[in-house]
Short mmCIF file of C-alpha atoms in Angstrom, two decimals:
data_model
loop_
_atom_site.label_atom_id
_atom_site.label_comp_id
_atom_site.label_asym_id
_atom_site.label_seq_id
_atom_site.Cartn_x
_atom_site.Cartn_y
_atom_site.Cartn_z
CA UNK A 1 -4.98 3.95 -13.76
CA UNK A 2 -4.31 5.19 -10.05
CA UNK A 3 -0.41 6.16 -9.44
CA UNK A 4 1.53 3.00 -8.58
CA UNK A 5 5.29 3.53 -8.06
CA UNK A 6 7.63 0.73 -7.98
CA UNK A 7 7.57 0.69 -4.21
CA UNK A 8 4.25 0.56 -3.20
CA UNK A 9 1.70 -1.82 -3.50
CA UNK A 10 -1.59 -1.69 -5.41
CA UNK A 11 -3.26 -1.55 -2.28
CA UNK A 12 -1.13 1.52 -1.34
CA UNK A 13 -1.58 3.06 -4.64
CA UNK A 14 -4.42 1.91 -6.44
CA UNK A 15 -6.73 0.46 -3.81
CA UNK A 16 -7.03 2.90 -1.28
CA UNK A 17 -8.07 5.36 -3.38
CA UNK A 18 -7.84 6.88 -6.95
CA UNK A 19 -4.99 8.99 -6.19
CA UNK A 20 -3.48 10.58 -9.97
CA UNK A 21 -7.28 11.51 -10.68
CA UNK A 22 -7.22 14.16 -8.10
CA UNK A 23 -5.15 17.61 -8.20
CA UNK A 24 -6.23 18.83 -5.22
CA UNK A 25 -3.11 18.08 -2.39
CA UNK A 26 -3.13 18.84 0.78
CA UNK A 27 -1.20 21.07 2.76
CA UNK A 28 0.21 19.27 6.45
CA UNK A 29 -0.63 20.98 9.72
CA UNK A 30 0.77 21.41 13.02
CA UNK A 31 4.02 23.27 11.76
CA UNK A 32 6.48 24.16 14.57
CA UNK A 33 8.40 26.75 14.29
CA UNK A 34 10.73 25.70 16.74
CA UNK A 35 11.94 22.64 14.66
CA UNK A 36 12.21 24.87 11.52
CA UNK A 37 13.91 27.55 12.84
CA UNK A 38 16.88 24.72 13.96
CA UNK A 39 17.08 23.46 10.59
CA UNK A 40 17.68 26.52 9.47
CA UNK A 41 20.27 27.41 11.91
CA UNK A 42 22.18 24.98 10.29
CA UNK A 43 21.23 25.87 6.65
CA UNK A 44 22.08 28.78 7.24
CA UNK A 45 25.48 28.52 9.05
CA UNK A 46 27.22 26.49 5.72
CA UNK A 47 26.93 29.92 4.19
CA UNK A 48 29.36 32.36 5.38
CA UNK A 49 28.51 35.99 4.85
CA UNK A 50 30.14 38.29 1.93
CA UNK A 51 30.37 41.07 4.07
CA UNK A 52 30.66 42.34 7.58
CA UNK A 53 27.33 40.15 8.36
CA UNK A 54 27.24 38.53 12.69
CA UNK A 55 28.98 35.10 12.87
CA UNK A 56 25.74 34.06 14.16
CA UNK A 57 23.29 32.27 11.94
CA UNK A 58 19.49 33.58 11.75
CA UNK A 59 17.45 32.88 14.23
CA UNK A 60 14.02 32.94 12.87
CA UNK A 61 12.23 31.83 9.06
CA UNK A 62 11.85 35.84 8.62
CA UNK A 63 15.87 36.88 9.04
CA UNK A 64 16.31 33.57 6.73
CA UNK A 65 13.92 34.90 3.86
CA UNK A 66 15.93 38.74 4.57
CA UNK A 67 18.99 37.17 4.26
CA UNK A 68 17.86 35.94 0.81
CA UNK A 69 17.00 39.05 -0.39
CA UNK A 70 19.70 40.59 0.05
CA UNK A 71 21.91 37.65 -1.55
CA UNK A 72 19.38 38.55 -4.76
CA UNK A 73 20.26 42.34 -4.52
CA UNK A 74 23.41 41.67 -4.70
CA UNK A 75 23.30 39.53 -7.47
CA UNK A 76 21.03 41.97 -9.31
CA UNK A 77 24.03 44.71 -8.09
CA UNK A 78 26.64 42.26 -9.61
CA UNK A 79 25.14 41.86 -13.20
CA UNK A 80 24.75 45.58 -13.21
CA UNK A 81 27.97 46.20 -12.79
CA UNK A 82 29.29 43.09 -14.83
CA UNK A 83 26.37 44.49 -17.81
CA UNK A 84 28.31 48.19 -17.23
CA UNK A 85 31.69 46.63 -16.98
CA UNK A 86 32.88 48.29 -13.30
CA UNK A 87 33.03 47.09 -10.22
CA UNK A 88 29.92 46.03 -8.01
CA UNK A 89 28.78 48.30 -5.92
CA UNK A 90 27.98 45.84 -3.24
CA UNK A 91 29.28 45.34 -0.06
CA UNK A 92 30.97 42.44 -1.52
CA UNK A 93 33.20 45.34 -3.20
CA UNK A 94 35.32 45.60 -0.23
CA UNK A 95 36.61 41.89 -0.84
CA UNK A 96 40.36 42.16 -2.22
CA UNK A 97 40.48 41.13 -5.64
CA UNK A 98 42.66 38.50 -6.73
CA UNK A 99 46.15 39.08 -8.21
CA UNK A 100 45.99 39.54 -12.13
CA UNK A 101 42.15 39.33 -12.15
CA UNK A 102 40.15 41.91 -14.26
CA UNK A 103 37.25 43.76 -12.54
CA UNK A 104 34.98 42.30 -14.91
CA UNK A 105 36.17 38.57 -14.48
CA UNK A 106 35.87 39.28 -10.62
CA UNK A 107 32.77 40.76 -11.10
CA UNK A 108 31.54 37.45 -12.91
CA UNK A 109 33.05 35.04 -9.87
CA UNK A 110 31.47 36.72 -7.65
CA UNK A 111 28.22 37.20 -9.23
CA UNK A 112 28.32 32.84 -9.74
CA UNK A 113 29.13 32.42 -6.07
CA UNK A 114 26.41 34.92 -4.84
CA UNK A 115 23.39 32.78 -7.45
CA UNK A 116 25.15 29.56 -6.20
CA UNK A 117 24.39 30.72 -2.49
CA UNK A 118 21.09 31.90 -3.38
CA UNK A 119 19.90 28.38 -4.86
CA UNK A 120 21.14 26.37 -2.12
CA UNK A 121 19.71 28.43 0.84
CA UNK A 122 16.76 28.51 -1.36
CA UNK A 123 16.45 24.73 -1.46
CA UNK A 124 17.58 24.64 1.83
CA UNK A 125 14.51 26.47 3.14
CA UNK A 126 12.20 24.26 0.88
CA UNK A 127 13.29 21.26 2.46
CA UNK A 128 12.52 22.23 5.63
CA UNK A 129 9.27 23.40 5.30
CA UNK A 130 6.20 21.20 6.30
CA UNK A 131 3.31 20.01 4.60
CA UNK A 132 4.21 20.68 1.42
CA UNK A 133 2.32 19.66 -1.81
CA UNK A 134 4.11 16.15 -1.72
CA UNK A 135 1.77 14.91 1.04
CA UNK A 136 -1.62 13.28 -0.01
CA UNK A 137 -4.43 11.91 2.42
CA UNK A 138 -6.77 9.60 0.58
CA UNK A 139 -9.04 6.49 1.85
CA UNK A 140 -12.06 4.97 2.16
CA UNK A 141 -15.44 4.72 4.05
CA UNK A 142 -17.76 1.56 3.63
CA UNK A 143 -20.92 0.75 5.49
CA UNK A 144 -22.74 -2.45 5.37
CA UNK A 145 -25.38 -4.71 6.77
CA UNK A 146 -24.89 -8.79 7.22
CA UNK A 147 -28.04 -10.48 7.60
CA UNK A 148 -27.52 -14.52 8.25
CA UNK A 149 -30.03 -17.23 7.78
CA UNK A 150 -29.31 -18.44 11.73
CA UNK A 151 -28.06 -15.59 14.09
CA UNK A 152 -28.47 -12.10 14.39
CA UNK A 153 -28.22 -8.86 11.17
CA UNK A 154 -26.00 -6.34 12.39
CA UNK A 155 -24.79 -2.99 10.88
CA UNK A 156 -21.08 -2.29 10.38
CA UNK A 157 -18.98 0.91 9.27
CA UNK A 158 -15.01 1.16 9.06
CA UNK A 159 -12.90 4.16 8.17
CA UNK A 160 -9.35 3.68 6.03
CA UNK A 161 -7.47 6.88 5.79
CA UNK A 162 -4.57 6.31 3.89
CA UNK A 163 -1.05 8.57 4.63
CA UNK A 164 1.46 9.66 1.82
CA UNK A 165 4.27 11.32 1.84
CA UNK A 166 7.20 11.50 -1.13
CA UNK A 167 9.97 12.83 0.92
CA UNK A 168 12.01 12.58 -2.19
CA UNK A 169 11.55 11.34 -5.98
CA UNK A 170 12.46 7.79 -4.44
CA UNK A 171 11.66 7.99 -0.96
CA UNK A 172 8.01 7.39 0.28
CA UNK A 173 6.70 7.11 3.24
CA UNK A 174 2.62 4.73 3.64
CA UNK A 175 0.72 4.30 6.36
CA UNK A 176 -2.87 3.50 6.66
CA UNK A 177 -5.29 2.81 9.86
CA UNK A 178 -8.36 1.52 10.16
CA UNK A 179 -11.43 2.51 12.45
CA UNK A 180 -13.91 -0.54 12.55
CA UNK A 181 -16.97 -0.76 15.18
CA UNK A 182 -16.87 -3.84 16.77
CA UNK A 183 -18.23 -5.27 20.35
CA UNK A 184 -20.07 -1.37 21.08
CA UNK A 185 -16.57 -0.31 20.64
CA UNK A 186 -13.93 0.95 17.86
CA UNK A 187 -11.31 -0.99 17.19
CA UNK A 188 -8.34 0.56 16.12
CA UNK A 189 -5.90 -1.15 13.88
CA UNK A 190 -2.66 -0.88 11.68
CA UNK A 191 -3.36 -1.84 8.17
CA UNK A 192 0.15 -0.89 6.79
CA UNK A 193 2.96 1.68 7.80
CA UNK A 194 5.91 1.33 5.88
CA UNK A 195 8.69 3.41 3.98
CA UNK A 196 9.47 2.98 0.18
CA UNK A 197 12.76 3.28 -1.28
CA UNK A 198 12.90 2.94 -5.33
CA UNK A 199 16.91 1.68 -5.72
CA UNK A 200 16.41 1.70 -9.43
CA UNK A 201 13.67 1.72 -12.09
CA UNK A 202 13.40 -2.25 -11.44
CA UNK A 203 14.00 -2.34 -7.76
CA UNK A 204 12.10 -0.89 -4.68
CA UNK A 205 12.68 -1.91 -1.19
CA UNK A 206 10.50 -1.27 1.91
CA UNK A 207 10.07 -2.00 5.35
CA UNK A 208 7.44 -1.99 8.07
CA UNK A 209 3.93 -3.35 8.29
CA UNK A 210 3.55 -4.15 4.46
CA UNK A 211 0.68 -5.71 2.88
CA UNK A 212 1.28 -9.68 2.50
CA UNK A 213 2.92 -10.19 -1.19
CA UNK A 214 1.88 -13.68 -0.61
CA UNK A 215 -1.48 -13.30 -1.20
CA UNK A 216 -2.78 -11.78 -4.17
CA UNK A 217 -5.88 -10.50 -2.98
CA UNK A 218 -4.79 -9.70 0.38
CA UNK A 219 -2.51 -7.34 -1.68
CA UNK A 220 -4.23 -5.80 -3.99
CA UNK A 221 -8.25 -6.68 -3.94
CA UNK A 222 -9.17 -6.66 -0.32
CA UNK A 223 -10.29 -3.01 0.49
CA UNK A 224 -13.75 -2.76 0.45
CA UNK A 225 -14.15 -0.26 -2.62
CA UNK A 226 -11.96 -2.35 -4.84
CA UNK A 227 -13.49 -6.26 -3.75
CA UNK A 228 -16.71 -6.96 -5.91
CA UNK A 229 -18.27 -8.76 -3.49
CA UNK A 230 -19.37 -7.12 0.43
CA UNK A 231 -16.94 -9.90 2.10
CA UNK A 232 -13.67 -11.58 1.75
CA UNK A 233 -13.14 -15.32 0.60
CA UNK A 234 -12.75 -17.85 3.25
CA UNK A 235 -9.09 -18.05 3.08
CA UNK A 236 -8.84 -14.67 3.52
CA UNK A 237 -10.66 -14.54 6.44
CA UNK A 238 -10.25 -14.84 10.20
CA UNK A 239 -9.29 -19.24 10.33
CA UNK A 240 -8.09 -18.76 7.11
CA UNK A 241 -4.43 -19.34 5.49
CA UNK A 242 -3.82 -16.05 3.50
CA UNK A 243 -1.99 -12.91 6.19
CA UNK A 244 -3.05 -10.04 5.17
CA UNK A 245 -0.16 -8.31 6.37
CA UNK A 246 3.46 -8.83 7.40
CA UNK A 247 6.17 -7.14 9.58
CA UNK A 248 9.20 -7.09 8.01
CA UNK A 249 11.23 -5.80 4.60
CA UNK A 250 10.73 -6.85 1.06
CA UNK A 251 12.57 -6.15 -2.06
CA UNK A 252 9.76 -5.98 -5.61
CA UNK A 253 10.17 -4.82 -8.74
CA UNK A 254 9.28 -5.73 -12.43
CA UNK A 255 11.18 -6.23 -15.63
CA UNK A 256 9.59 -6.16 -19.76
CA UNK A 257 11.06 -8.38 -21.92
CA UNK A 258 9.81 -9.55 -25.77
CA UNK A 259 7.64 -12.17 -23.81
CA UNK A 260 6.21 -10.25 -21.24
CA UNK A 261 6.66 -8.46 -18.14
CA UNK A 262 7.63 -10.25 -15.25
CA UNK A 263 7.90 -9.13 -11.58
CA UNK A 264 9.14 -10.14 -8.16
CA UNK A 265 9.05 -9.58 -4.74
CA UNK A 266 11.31 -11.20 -1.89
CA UNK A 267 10.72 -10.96 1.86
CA UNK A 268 11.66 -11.53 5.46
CA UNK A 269 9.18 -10.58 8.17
CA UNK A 270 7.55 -12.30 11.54
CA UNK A 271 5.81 -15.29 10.59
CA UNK A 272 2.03 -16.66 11.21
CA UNK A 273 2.00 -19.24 14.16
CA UNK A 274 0.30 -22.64 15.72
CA UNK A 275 -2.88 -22.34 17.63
CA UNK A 276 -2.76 -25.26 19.90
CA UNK A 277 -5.80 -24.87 21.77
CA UNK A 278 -9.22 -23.45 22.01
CA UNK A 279 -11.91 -23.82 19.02
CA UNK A 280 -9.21 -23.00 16.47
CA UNK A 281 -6.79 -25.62 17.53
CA UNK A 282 -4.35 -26.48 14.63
CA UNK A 283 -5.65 -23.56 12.25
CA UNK A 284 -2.93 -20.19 11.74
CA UNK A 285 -2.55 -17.35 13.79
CA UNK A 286 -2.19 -14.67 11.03
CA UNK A 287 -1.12 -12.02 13.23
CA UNK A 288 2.07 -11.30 12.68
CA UNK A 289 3.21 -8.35 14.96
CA UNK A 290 4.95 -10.24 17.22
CA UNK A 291 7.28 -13.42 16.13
CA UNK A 292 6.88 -17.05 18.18
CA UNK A 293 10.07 -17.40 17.79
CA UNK A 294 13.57 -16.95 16.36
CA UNK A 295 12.51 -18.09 12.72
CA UNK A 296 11.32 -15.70 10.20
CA UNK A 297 9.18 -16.15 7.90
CA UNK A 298 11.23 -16.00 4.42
CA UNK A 299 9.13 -16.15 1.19
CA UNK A 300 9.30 -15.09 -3.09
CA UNK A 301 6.83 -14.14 -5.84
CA UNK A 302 7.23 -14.65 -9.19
CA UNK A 303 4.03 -12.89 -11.58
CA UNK A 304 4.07 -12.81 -15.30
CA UNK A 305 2.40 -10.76 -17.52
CA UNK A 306 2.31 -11.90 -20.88
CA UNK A 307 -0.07 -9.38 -22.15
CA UNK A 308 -1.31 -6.28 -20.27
CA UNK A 309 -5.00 -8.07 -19.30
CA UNK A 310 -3.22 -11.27 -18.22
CA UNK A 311 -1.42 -11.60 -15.08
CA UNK A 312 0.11 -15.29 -13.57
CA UNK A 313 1.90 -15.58 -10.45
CA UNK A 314 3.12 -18.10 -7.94
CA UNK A 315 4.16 -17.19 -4.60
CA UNK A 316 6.07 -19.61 -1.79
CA UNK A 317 6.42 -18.38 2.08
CA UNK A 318 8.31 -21.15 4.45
CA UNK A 319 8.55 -20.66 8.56
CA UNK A 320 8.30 -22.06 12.05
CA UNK A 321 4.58 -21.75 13.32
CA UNK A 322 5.38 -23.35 17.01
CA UNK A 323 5.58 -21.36 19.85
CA UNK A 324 8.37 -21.07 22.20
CA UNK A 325 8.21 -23.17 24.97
CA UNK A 326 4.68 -24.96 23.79
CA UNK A 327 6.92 -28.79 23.52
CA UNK A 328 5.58 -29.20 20.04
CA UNK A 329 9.11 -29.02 18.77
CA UNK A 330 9.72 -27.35 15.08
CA UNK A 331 6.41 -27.37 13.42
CA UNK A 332 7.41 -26.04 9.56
CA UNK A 333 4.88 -25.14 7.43
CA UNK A 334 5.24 -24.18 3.68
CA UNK A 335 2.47 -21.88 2.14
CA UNK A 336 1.99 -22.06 -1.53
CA UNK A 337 0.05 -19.01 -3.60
CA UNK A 338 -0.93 -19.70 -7.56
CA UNK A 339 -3.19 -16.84 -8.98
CA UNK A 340 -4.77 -15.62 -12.21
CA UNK A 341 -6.34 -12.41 -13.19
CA UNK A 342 -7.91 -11.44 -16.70
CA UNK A 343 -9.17 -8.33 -16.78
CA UNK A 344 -9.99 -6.68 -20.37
CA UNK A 345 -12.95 -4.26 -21.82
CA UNK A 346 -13.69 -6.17 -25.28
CA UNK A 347 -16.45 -4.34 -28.11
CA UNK A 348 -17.53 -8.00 -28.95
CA UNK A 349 -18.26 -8.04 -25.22
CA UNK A 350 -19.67 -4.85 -25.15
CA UNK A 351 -17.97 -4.37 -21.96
CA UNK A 352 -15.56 -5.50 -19.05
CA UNK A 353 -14.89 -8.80 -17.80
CA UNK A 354 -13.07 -9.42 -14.79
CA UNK A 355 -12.33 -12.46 -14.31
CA UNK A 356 -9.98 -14.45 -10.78
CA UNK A 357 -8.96 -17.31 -9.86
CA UNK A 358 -6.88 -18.10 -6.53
CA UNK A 359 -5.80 -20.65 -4.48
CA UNK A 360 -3.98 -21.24 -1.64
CA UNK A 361 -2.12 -24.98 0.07
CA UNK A 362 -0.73 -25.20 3.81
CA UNK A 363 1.98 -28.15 3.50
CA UNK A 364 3.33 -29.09 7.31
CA UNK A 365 6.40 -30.98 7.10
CA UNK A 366 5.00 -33.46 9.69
CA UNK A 367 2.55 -34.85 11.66
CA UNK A 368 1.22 -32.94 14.65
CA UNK A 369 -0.02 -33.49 17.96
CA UNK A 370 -2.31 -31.18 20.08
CA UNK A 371 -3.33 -33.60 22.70
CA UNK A 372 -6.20 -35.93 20.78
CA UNK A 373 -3.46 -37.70 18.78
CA UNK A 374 -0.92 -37.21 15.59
CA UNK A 375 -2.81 -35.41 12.40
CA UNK A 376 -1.51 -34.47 8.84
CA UNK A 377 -2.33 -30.55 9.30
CA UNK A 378 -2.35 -29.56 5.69
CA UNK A 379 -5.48 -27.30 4.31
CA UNK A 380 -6.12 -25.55 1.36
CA UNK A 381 -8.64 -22.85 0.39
CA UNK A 382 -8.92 -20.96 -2.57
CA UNK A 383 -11.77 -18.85 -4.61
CA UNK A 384 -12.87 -18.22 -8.37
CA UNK A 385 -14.51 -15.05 -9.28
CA UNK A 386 -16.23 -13.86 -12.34
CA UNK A 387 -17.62 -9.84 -12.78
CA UNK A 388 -19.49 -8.46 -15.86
CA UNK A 389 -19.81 -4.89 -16.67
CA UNK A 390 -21.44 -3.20 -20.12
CA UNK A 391 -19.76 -0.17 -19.67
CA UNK A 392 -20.07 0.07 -23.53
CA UNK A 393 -24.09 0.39 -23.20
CA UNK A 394 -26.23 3.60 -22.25
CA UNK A 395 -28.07 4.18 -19.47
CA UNK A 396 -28.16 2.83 -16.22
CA UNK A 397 -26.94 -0.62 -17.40
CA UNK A 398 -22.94 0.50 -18.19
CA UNK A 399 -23.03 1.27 -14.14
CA UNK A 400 -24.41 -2.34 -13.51
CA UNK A 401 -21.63 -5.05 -12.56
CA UNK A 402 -22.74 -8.59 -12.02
CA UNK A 403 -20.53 -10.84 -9.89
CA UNK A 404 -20.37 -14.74 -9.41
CA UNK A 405 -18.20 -16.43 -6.85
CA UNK A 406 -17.08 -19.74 -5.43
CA UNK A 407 -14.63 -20.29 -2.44
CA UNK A 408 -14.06 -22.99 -0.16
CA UNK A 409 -12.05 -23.59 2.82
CA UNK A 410 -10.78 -27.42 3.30
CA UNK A 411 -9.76 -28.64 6.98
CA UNK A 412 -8.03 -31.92 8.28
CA UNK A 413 -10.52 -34.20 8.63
CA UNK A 414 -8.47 -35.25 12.21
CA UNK A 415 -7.89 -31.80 13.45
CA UNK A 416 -10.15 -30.23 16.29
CA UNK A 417 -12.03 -28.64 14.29
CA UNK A 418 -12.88 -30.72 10.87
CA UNK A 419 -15.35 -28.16 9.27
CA UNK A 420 -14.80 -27.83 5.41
CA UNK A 421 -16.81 -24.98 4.08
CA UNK A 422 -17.56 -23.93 0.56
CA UNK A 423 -19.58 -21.21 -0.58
CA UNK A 424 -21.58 -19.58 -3.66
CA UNK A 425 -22.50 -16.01 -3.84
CA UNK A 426 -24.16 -13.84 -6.71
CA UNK A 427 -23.84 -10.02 -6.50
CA UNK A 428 -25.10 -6.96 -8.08
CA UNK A 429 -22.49 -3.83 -7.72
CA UNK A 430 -23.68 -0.41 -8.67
CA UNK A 431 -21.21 2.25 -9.54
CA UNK A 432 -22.66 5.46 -8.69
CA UNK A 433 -19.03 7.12 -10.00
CA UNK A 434 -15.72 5.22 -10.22
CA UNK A 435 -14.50 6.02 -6.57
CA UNK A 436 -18.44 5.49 -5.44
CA UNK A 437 -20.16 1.36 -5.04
CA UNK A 438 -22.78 0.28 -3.78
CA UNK A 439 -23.28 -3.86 -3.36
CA UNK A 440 -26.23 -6.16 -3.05
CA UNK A 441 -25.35 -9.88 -2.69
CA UNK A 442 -26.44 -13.42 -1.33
CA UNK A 443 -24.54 -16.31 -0.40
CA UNK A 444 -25.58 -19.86 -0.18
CA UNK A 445 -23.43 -21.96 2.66
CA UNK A 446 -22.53 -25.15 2.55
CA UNK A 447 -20.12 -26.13 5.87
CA UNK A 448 -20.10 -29.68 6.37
CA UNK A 449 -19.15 -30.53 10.30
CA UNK A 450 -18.21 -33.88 11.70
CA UNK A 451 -18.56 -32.70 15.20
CA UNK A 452 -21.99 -31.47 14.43
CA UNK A 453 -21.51 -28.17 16.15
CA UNK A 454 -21.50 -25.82 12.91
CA UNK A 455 -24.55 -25.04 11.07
CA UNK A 456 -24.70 -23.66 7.25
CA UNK A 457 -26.02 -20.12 7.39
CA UNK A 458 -26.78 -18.05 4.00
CA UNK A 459 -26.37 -14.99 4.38
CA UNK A 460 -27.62 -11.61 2.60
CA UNK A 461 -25.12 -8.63 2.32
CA UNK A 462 -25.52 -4.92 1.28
CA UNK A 463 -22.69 -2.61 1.34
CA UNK A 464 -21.70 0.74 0.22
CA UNK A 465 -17.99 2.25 0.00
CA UNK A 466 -16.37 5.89 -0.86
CA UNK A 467 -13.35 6.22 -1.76
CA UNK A 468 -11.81 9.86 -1.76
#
């Protein structure tokens, strides 16, 4: 299992890449000297010298590593002399020795305040170096080609590199960016930056760009090396209802019990809003960088676990999608999330199953308006998955993984645009090495339009993805 602590994400930990398989870390670059060498200034100056040492602190990592070596001499000096039972011949000698203390007992203060000195400068120096062994790059690179039944196949790449640091044992820092072509272009955009504080061993708190904890597979299943299938569901998709990512801060943690493990996660962050015009009129803007307004998006999730394979969670997000200034008034929306996952390796089965099921309900409070007259707004979407791998068999076959999916996406039948959509796909995954898949799939599309102007398109998909 990939390294997952309590304030990260799957996504951040698991999905991005298989980060507790590797022991290679990387070093940080771009050191400057100039930003040490002030830290350690003040490292430095909490330490007043022992002897007749300059009031003025070093002034460079070299006089800093000197000035610990002679702090160890003179410890090495002072358990000479405490081993031989006479004074230290250190500089330190010239100190006056306390009334009524023996030269031994002096000896032994001074040697503990001289090893005291040289762990905390020690530490001190540590801390302030760079790139240390606590930062990991990891990622992913996928390629793929989309060939639909009406319009034109294209090629696509994107790159995820994935940023960690663990400033402390419960501070992390997360950030990861992705490098799509798009339009003869790259596109450049923030798929999380956020930093991780672990309160206690059942609650972590972070803030930032986090992954949506509404969404289950926005969350966890989404990057391309970890989804079974070469695209997203429909509700996960660009006119869908699931954000894929939030600004804001969350509290999440987890709890055992005799029953089960349960865990939670609590948030505030901008909210999705109203598109009131255009093609997408009525559907959610699920970019959330910037808020519409003075109303946040507040929302909970509640997953229980009541074996290790079995995981059940509902999730709730309510806000205010209309736009300042746009006369609609308050337009509330409530988002409601119920998943399941089962994912076990059986011998009877002679292999893994992997089995999901998701789906996802827009309430609105009321009746809208975007200029063709009052509609009920709600829509729903949701998928269910089903992947088989004999991992237990020989051969090529324990690297085969078949996949079967159905997901649908369910509009007003009033809004601007009516178009329900539902979809079947069958997929063949090969694992060339756990971090290493390649995908083959087809997916018959069924989009039923009033207006007339959609068309059903199946489509056939190939991807490969890397993970590293």
């Amino acid at each position: 299992m990939p390294l997952h602590l309590p304030g990260t994400t799957s996504e951040e930990a698991a999905a991005n890449g298989p980060i507790d398989r590797r022991a290679n870390r990387k070093r940080g670059a771009g050191f400057t000297p100039a930003a040490m060498i002030a830290g350690l200034m003040l490292a430095c100056g909490s330490a007043p010298a022992q002897n007749a040492q300059p009031a003025t602190p070093p002034q460079s990592p070299e006089e800093v590593n000197k000035r610990i070596d002679q702090l160890e001499k003179e410890v090495r000096e002072l358990r000479k002399a405490k081993e031989a039972g006479q004074p230290a011949k250190a500089a330190d000698q010239a100190a006056p020795a306390k009334p009524g203390a023996q030269p031994a007992d002096e000896t032994k203060e001074r040697l503990d305040e001289q090893e005291k000195k040289v762990e905390d400068l020690t530490a001190k120096l540590n801390e302030l170096k760079p790139g240390t062994e606590k930062f990991l790059l990891s990622g992913f690179i996928a390629t793929g080609l989309t060939v639909p039944q009406h319009g034109t196949s294209s090629f696509d790449a994107a790159f995820k590199p994935v940023f960690l640091w663990k400033i402390s044992d419960s501070l992390l820092a997360a950030a990861s960016v992705e490098f799509e072509l798009a339009d003869n272009a790259t596109e450049t955009n923030v798929e999380y930056m956020n930093i991780n504080w672990d309160a206690t061993d059942w609650l972590a708190l972070r803030g930032g760009v986090i992954l949506s904890p509404l969404n289950t597979f926005q969350q966890n299943l989404h990057p391309q090396w970890i989804n079974k299938l070469p695209d997203n569901p429909l509700f996960a998709e660009d006119g869908g209802l699931a954000p894929e990512k939030s600004l804001g801060v969350e509290a999440r943690g987890g709890v055992r019990t005799e029953i089960g493990k349960f865990t939670y996660s609590a948030w505030v962050s901008n909210g999705p809003s109203l598109i009131t015009s255009g093609d997408g009129s009525g559907q959610l803007d699920l970019t959330e960088f910037t808020d519409v307004n003075n109303n946040k998006a507040v929302g909970g999730r509640l997953g229980y676990l009541p074996i290790p394979e079995l995981e059940l969670a509902y999730a709730v997000q309510f806000n205010d999608l209309s736009p300042s200034g746009s006369g609609l008034g308050t337009v509330n929306v409530v988002l409601h999330d119920v998943s399941v996952g089962y994912v076990a390796e059986q011998d009877w089965l002679a292999g893994r199953i992997d089995a999901r099921l998701e789906f996802i309900f827009a309430d609105f409070e009321k009746r809208i308006d975007l200029g063709s007259g009052p509609f009920t707004n709600d829509r729903t979407g949701g998928y269910a998955q089903l992947a088989y791998r004999p991992t237990k068999l020989s051969g090529i076959l324990k690297d085969l993984e078949a996949v079967l999916r159905y997901d649908f996406l369910h509009q007003p039948n009033l809004a601007p645009t009516p178009a329900d959509d539902q979809r079947w796909t069958i997929g063949l995954d090969y694992w060339v090495n756990p971090r290493a898949v390649v995908k083959i799939a087809y997916e018959f599309d069924n989009l039923n339009d009033p207006t007339g102007t959609g068309q059903s398109s199946n489509t056939f998909l190939l991807q490969a993805a890397v993970s590293f």
